[in-house]
XYZ file of C-alpha atoms in Angstrom:
437
model
C 29.215 -9.295 -12.738
C 25.893 -8.832 -10.985
C 25.794 -5.955 -8.540
C 24.784 -6.694 -5.007
C 22.319 -4.661 -3.051
C 22.141 -3.635 0.532
C 19.272 -4.010 2.935
C 18.523 -1.610 5.730
C 16.736 -2.607 8.908
C 14.927 -0.408 11.384
C 13.961 -2.445 14.447
C 11.313 -1.887 17.075
C 12.800 -3.625 20.103
C 11.123 -6.664 21.589
C 11.531 -5.067 24.976
C 9.361 -2.135 23.965
C 6.596 -4.387 22.691
C 6.806 -6.664 25.735
C 6.627 -3.693 28.059
C 3.464 -2.553 26.340
C 1.869 -5.975 26.821
C 2.864 -6.220 30.493
C 1.641 -2.709 31.198
C -1.691 -3.414 29.548
C -2.142 -6.669 31.472
C -1.081 -5.133 34.781
C -3.528 -2.271 34.407
C -6.479 -4.337 33.254
C -9.685 -3.087 34.760
C -8.341 0.429 35.370
C -8.910 3.715 33.623
C -5.321 3.609 32.327
C -6.023 0.297 30.631
C -9.056 1.835 28.936
C -6.841 4.619 27.573
C -4.232 2.116 26.347
C -6.935 0.194 24.480
C -8.118 3.294 22.625
C -6.915 3.845 19.042
C -4.192 6.420 18.354
C -5.307 9.872 17.281
C -6.563 9.845 13.701
C -7.111 6.066 13.519
C -10.717 4.891 13.375
C -11.805 2.507 16.177
C -13.070 0.019 13.554
C -9.635 -0.114 11.906
C -7.840 -0.413 15.252
C -10.157 -3.195 16.410
C -9.912 -5.143 13.145
C -6.104 -4.959 13.230
C -6.075 -6.535 16.686
C -8.526 -9.249 15.633
C -6.971 -10.244 12.309
C -3.275 -9.692 13.099
C -3.634 -11.167 16.626
C -2.270 -8.047 18.339
C -2.798 -6.447 21.712
C -3.714 -2.738 21.684
C -0.118 -1.842 22.536
C 1.201 -4.037 19.729
C -1.283 -2.530 17.278
C -0.076 0.948 18.254
C 3.550 -0.086 17.725
C 2.616 -1.624 14.380
C 0.962 1.566 13.162
C 4.038 3.555 14.202
C 6.386 1.166 12.395
C 4.192 1.088 9.284
C 4.259 4.886 9.171
C 8.041 4.931 9.500
C 8.342 2.325 6.727
C 6.202 4.433 4.416
C 8.341 7.521 5.035
C 11.585 5.565 4.616
C 10.276 4.139 1.356
C 9.311 7.586 0.090
C 12.698 9.094 0.895
C 15.003 6.316 -0.305
C 13.065 5.474 -3.461
C 13.682 9.036 -4.630
C 17.166 9.702 -3.256
C 18.662 6.359 -4.346
C 16.888 5.994 -7.695
C 18.215 2.939 -9.558
C 20.155 1.883 -6.464
C 16.945 1.290 -4.499
C 15.879 -2.289 -3.804
C 12.421 -1.875 -2.257
C 10.989 -1.589 1.246
C 9.192 -4.203 3.326
C 8.132 -4.880 6.904
C 9.095 -8.226 8.443
C 6.338 -10.734 9.148
C 6.723 -10.149 12.890
C 5.915 -6.474 12.351
C 9.061 -5.296 14.144
C 11.586 -4.651 11.367
C 11.640 -2.476 8.250
C 13.936 -3.597 5.445
C 15.072 -1.568 2.439
C 17.204 -2.924 -0.388
C 19.831 -0.637 -1.951
C 22.415 -1.359 -4.630
C 25.367 0.836 -3.700
C 27.729 -0.140 -0.883
C 28.892 3.461 -0.776
C 25.510 4.414 0.691
C 26.089 2.513 3.930
C 26.600 5.651 5.995
C 23.455 7.216 4.549
C 21.616 4.084 5.625
C 23.073 4.241 9.121
C 22.069 7.893 9.356
C 18.487 6.679 9.109
C 19.090 4.317 12.036
C 19.552 1.185 9.906
C 22.009 -1.637 9.331
C 23.155 -2.530 5.751
C 23.008 -6.146 4.469
C 23.831 -7.539 0.997
C 21.193 -8.811 -1.506
C 21.164 -9.243 -5.307
C 18.713 -7.160 -7.385
C 17.239 -3.669 -7.363
C 13.531 -2.925 -7.313
C 13.870 -1.547 -10.837
C 15.377 -4.819 -12.080
C 12.534 -6.840 -10.561
C 9.950 -4.451 -12.007
C 11.563 -4.773 -15.430
C 11.093 -8.548 -15.299
C 7.457 -8.131 -14.269
C 6.984 -5.670 -17.137
C 8.315 -8.224 -19.637
C 5.903 -10.841 -18.325
C 3.077 -8.298 -18.522
C 3.836 -7.563 -22.175
C 3.675 -11.275 -22.978
C 0.657 -12.092 -20.794
C -1.203 -13.510 -23.817
C 1.376 -16.323 -23.894
C 0.626 -17.355 -20.298
C -1.220 -20.691 -20.110
C -4.414 -20.943 -18.042
C -2.417 -22.881 -15.445
C -0.489 -19.679 -14.656
C -2.554 -17.588 -12.242
C -0.299 -14.545 -11.884
C 3.149 -13.165 -11.090
C 4.675 -10.522 -8.860
C 7.888 -8.934 -7.621
C 8.721 -10.522 -4.254
C 10.986 -8.079 -2.417
C 11.983 -10.215 0.613
C 13.235 -13.038 -1.637
C 14.614 -10.577 -4.215
C 12.981 -12.450 -7.086
C 9.919 -12.558 -9.310
C 7.400 -15.283 -8.463
C 5.180 -16.907 -11.102
C 2.152 -18.676 -9.601
C 0.984 -21.876 -11.258
C 2.526 -24.547 -13.461
C 3.593 -25.088 -17.045
C 5.251 -21.682 -17.184
C 8.381 -22.617 -19.154
C 7.036 -21.583 -22.546
C 5.644 -18.352 -21.104
C 8.994 -17.432 -19.540
C 10.829 -18.244 -22.755
C 8.416 -16.125 -24.808
C 8.923 -13.194 -22.442
C 12.693 -13.531 -22.634
C 13.240 -12.947 -18.915
C 16.245 -13.907 -16.816
C 14.935 -17.199 -15.461
C 17.559 -17.183 -12.707
C 15.571 -14.323 -11.198
C 12.219 -16.143 -11.454
C 10.683 -18.726 -9.128
C 7.681 -20.774 -10.227
C 5.460 -21.717 -7.289
C 2.459 -24.033 -7.164
C -0.741 -22.307 -6.088
C -4.332 -23.117 -5.202
C -5.448 -19.592 -6.137
C -8.213 -19.179 -8.669
C -8.727 -15.391 -8.712
C -11.989 -13.880 -9.909
C -13.084 -10.241 -10.049
C -15.705 -9.475 -7.391
C -18.702 -7.829 -9.027
C -21.915 -9.681 -8.118
C -22.673 -8.095 -4.720
C -21.843 -4.658 -3.296
C -18.603 -4.117 -1.381
C -18.165 -0.841 0.489
C -21.051 1.520 -0.203
C -23.238 0.200 -2.987
C -23.786 1.667 -6.396
C -25.618 0.140 -9.331
C -24.680 -0.058 -13.004
C -27.097 -0.260 -15.924
C -30.034 -2.557 -15.289
C -29.031 -3.438 -11.741
C -25.470 -4.817 -11.523
C -24.003 -3.799 -8.196
C -20.442 -2.819 -7.284
C -18.591 -0.855 -4.594
C -17.375 2.689 -4.152
C -13.664 2.827 -3.476
C -12.737 6.419 -2.521
C -14.224 9.830 -3.156
C -12.352 12.071 -5.605
C -13.025 15.518 -6.992
C -16.363 15.195 -8.779
C -17.055 11.537 -8.022
C -15.410 8.312 -6.896
C -13.000 5.588 -8.012
C -13.723 1.890 -8.159
C -12.724 -1.309 -9.956
C -12.528 -1.248 -13.753
C -14.419 -4.494 -14.192
C -17.485 -2.848 -12.632
C -18.442 -0.835 -15.722
C -17.335 0.516 -19.096
C -16.762 4.141 -20.045
C -20.091 5.879 -20.651
C -22.166 3.484 -18.548
C -24.635 5.071 -16.116
C -24.811 4.438 -12.383
C -27.478 4.931 -9.749
C -27.313 5.362 -5.952
C -25.350 7.592 -6.463
C -26.250 8.580 -10.001
C -23.367 9.291 -12.336
C -21.419 8.278 -15.435
C -18.248 6.235 -15.900
C -15.765 8.760 -17.317
C -12.945 6.243 -17.439
C -12.563 2.480 -17.106
C -9.710 0.055 -17.765
C -10.024 -3.736 -17.503
C -8.214 -6.060 -18.089
C -4.648 -4.765 -18.134
C -5.641 -2.510 -15.243
C -8.619 -2.781 -12.920
C -9.647 0.790 -12.231
C -12.414 3.232 -13.097
C -13.789 6.576 -12.061
C -17.383 7.748 -11.953
C -18.398 11.398 -12.221
C -21.471 11.827 -10.033
C -24.458 13.990 -10.930
C -25.222 17.267 -9.175
C -26.653 16.735 -5.709
C -24.204 13.966 -4.769
C -21.453 15.079 -2.384
C -18.154 13.132 -2.347
C -16.692 12.918 1.193
C -13.395 11.647 2.511
C -14.979 8.813 4.481
C -15.319 5.020 4.273
C -18.241 3.036 5.745
C -17.056 0.956 8.705
C -20.226 -1.205 8.816
C -20.459 -0.582 12.554
C -22.748 2.408 12.298
C -19.990 4.912 11.553
C -17.279 5.961 9.120
C -13.491 5.912 8.820
C -11.759 9.160 7.885
C -9.363 9.198 4.923
C -6.370 11.477 5.521
C -4.353 10.915 2.334
C -2.880 8.246 0.083
C 0.702 7.656 1.238
C 1.756 4.260 -0.115
C 2.344 1.622 2.567
C 5.339 -0.717 2.434
C 5.383 -4.456 1.782
C 4.616 -6.216 5.065
C 2.636 -3.291 6.455
C -0.816 -3.852 7.903
C -3.772 -3.084 5.645
C -7.522 -3.154 6.253
C -10.418 -3.575 3.849
C -14.052 -2.491 3.938
C -16.760 -4.448 2.156
C -20.487 -4.923 2.577
C -20.336 -8.725 2.364
C -17.791 -9.318 5.114
C -17.324 -5.935 6.814
C -13.876 -4.946 8.074
C -10.964 -7.360 7.713
C -7.247 -6.763 8.030
C -4.042 -8.452 6.946
C -0.651 -7.473 5.625
C 0.704 -6.446 2.240
C 2.451 -9.508 0.829
C 3.834 -8.257 -2.482
C 3.526 -5.335 -4.877
C 3.589 -5.138 -8.664
C 1.619 -8.381 -8.895
C 0.003 -9.547 -12.129
C -3.122 -11.722 -12.032
C -4.732 -13.646 -14.871
C -8.536 -13.644 -14.659
C -10.697 -15.379 -17.252
C -11.172 -11.964 -18.891
C -7.411 -11.370 -19.190
C -4.360 -10.347 -17.178
C -4.350 -7.375 -14.804
C -0.951 -5.917 -13.888
C 0.417 -3.686 -11.150
C -1.798 -5.002 -8.341
C -0.955 -5.415 -4.641
C -1.218 -8.927 -3.171
C -2.472 -9.356 0.410
C -3.642 -11.995 2.876
C -6.669 -9.984 4.001
C -9.775 -11.976 3.177
C -12.677 -10.875 0.992
C -15.669 -12.460 -0.676
C -17.842 -11.755 -3.715
C -19.548 -8.458 -3.107
C -16.492 -6.799 -1.584
C -15.298 -5.903 -5.098
C -14.247 -2.293 -5.673
C -14.191 -1.554 -1.938
C -11.704 0.510 0.030
C -8.279 -0.564 1.313
C -6.544 1.556 3.954
C -3.330 1.419 5.948
C -4.107 3.426 9.058
C -5.798 6.530 7.662
C -4.092 6.353 4.257
C -6.015 5.184 1.175
C -4.224 2.313 -0.566
C -6.479 0.923 -3.293
C -9.722 -0.683 -4.444
C -10.550 -4.394 -4.371
C -9.888 -6.195 -7.647
C -10.363 -9.901 -6.885
C -8.803 -12.968 -5.370
C -9.232 -16.481 -4.031
C -10.681 -17.959 -0.862
C -13.067 -16.451 1.665
C -13.245 -15.086 5.202
C -13.916 -18.515 6.729
C -10.909 -20.425 5.448
C -8.778 -17.403 4.505
C -7.614 -16.298 1.108
C -5.379 -14.193 -1.095
C -6.742 -10.867 -2.309
C -5.527 -8.230 -4.737
C -6.185 -4.512 -4.886
C -5.561 -1.854 -7.517
C -3.374 0.938 -6.056
C -5.344 4.167 -5.684
C -2.453 6.483 -6.562
C -2.229 4.914 -10.011
C -5.924 5.670 -10.549
C -5.453 9.279 -9.442
C -2.505 9.676 -11.809
C -4.225 7.975 -14.742
C -7.230 10.305 -14.683
C -5.729 13.416 -13.066
C -8.005 13.094 -10.049
C -7.691 14.512 -6.542
C -8.508 12.429 -3.480
C -11.120 13.901 -1.130
C -9.897 13.684 2.452
C -11.657 13.704 5.803
C -11.821 17.485 6.003
C -14.381 17.370 3.195
C -12.064 19.037 0.705
C -9.532 17.734 -1.784
C -6.339 16.126 -0.583
C -3.092 15.979 -2.542
C -3.086 14.066 -5.794
C -0.418 11.446 -6.329
C 1.714 13.984 -8.188
C 1.008 17.103 -6.137
C 3.713 18.911 -4.181
C 2.982 19.007 -0.458
C 3.105 22.454 1.113
C 5.713 22.856 3.832
C 5.550 25.019 6.943
C 6.679 28.634 6.535
C 10.235 29.063 5.290
C 12.804 29.524 8.035
C 10.748 27.858 10.761
C 12.301 25.653 13.408
C 12.527 21.955 12.528
C 9.857 19.851 14.274
C 8.891 16.133 14.210
C 5.677 14.881 12.583
C 5.794 17.729 10.079
C 5.511 17.503 6.287
C 8.489 19.138 4.536
C 8.619 19.595 0.768
C 11.795 19.580 -1.306
C 13.452 22.991 -1.037
C 11.881 23.933 2.316
C 14.239 25.639 4.758
C 14.348 25.181 8.522
C 16.548 26.169 11.419
C 17.934 23.665 13.901
C 20.609 24.148 16.533
C 21.189 27.699 15.359
C 21.874 26.678 11.739
C 19.805 26.819 8.558
C 19.085 23.703 6.484
C 17.411 23.052 3.119
C 15.214 19.958 2.518
C 16.644 17.706 -0.203
C 13.720 15.279 -0.354
C 10.077 15.745 0.629
C 9.114 13.699 3.699
C 7.245 13.598 6.996
C 9.762 14.247 9.764
C 10.442 11.696 12.472
C 12.210 11.887 15.836
C 15.844 11.019 15.133
C 15.754 12.496 11.611
C 16.911 15.965 12.673
C 18.862 17.850 9.946
C 22.398 17.194 11.265
C 21.698 13.461 11.575
C 20.317 12.743 8.107
C 22.410 14.206 5.253
C 20.174 12.395 2.748
C 17.322 14.710 3.746
C 18.976 17.993 4.729
C 21.926 20.077 3.571
């Protein structure tokens, strides 16, 4: 018998959002309105403005969205680890007001409620969906040219194959076809390499591509931009690693005299600071920088997506509805101040819209043992690093990073952290047994 899974929902009330809109409208033309229109601390004005433009949000709604996206990321981090095989994935609803997390154990309902959520039944775990995607990845050579890609679709609790004529491919992969949906698509994804996206760099005799994010000793970018050993200019350096197809990532070690910084060009005369690389949830807002089209935002549609380019299949990508065009390839994707990935390719453009894919940055960091450079100018945590907690025995506080094993005091009692996380109001030790004991 197939196990069912549970879904948890964390809702930002419509009343709160409506109040923000009415307050903004009522105070238009005043100094208070100017303050309300400003981005939250740590969020670049270019990102905040692009979110409002592309997601059709007021400043108040954009602020609420950033708050919800941050909560979704923390919830995802905590439950993915604490629930293990019982975890069914995290996503933000299309209206940007609800976070949903699938779990596969009805006995965890109280743990879910302790996080301020309501359980609901679904069918498959995230691990089960990923296993199906992995089977399709291993048999990608059997995919006909009419199949453009596939991905795990968390909200529908299934794996979607884009294209037509997929029956033989699915049979060759030996997947549970009851868990697979084949959908027609107009996508015709191509890797973006011809024109610079993000800050430019040049490969060999003049091919241009885009810097993704600075890392210790250099930067990461798309794998289709250059092969291992190839030289770059502006900045000068050498590809020390490159993988494409299969993956679409690379890293370039820059020559002495080049200084990696934790910044992204905003194409408005300034830069956007990079604070870290916490993975955003499905449905969260995401913004992209590229020299062809500048800043554009959208939402994360699916994760663990596989795309078949003419050069071969690339797996493990993130699928979005943020537009891009040739020349944006390799550029930076951020959710708030958190690095998400580098542009791989996609379909469409920024006039009619499109579907774009990015290679997750944490996978690149893990693959090459790199450390992300953050806005302070120094290295940030790698994808596998342990985050340092406040001093042992300190008083619990919100908006604080706690590592597994950290101890705090709250209400006169001592508690030990069971799972590393960034604390939130309402997640005090007595209220969340999944985090504190």
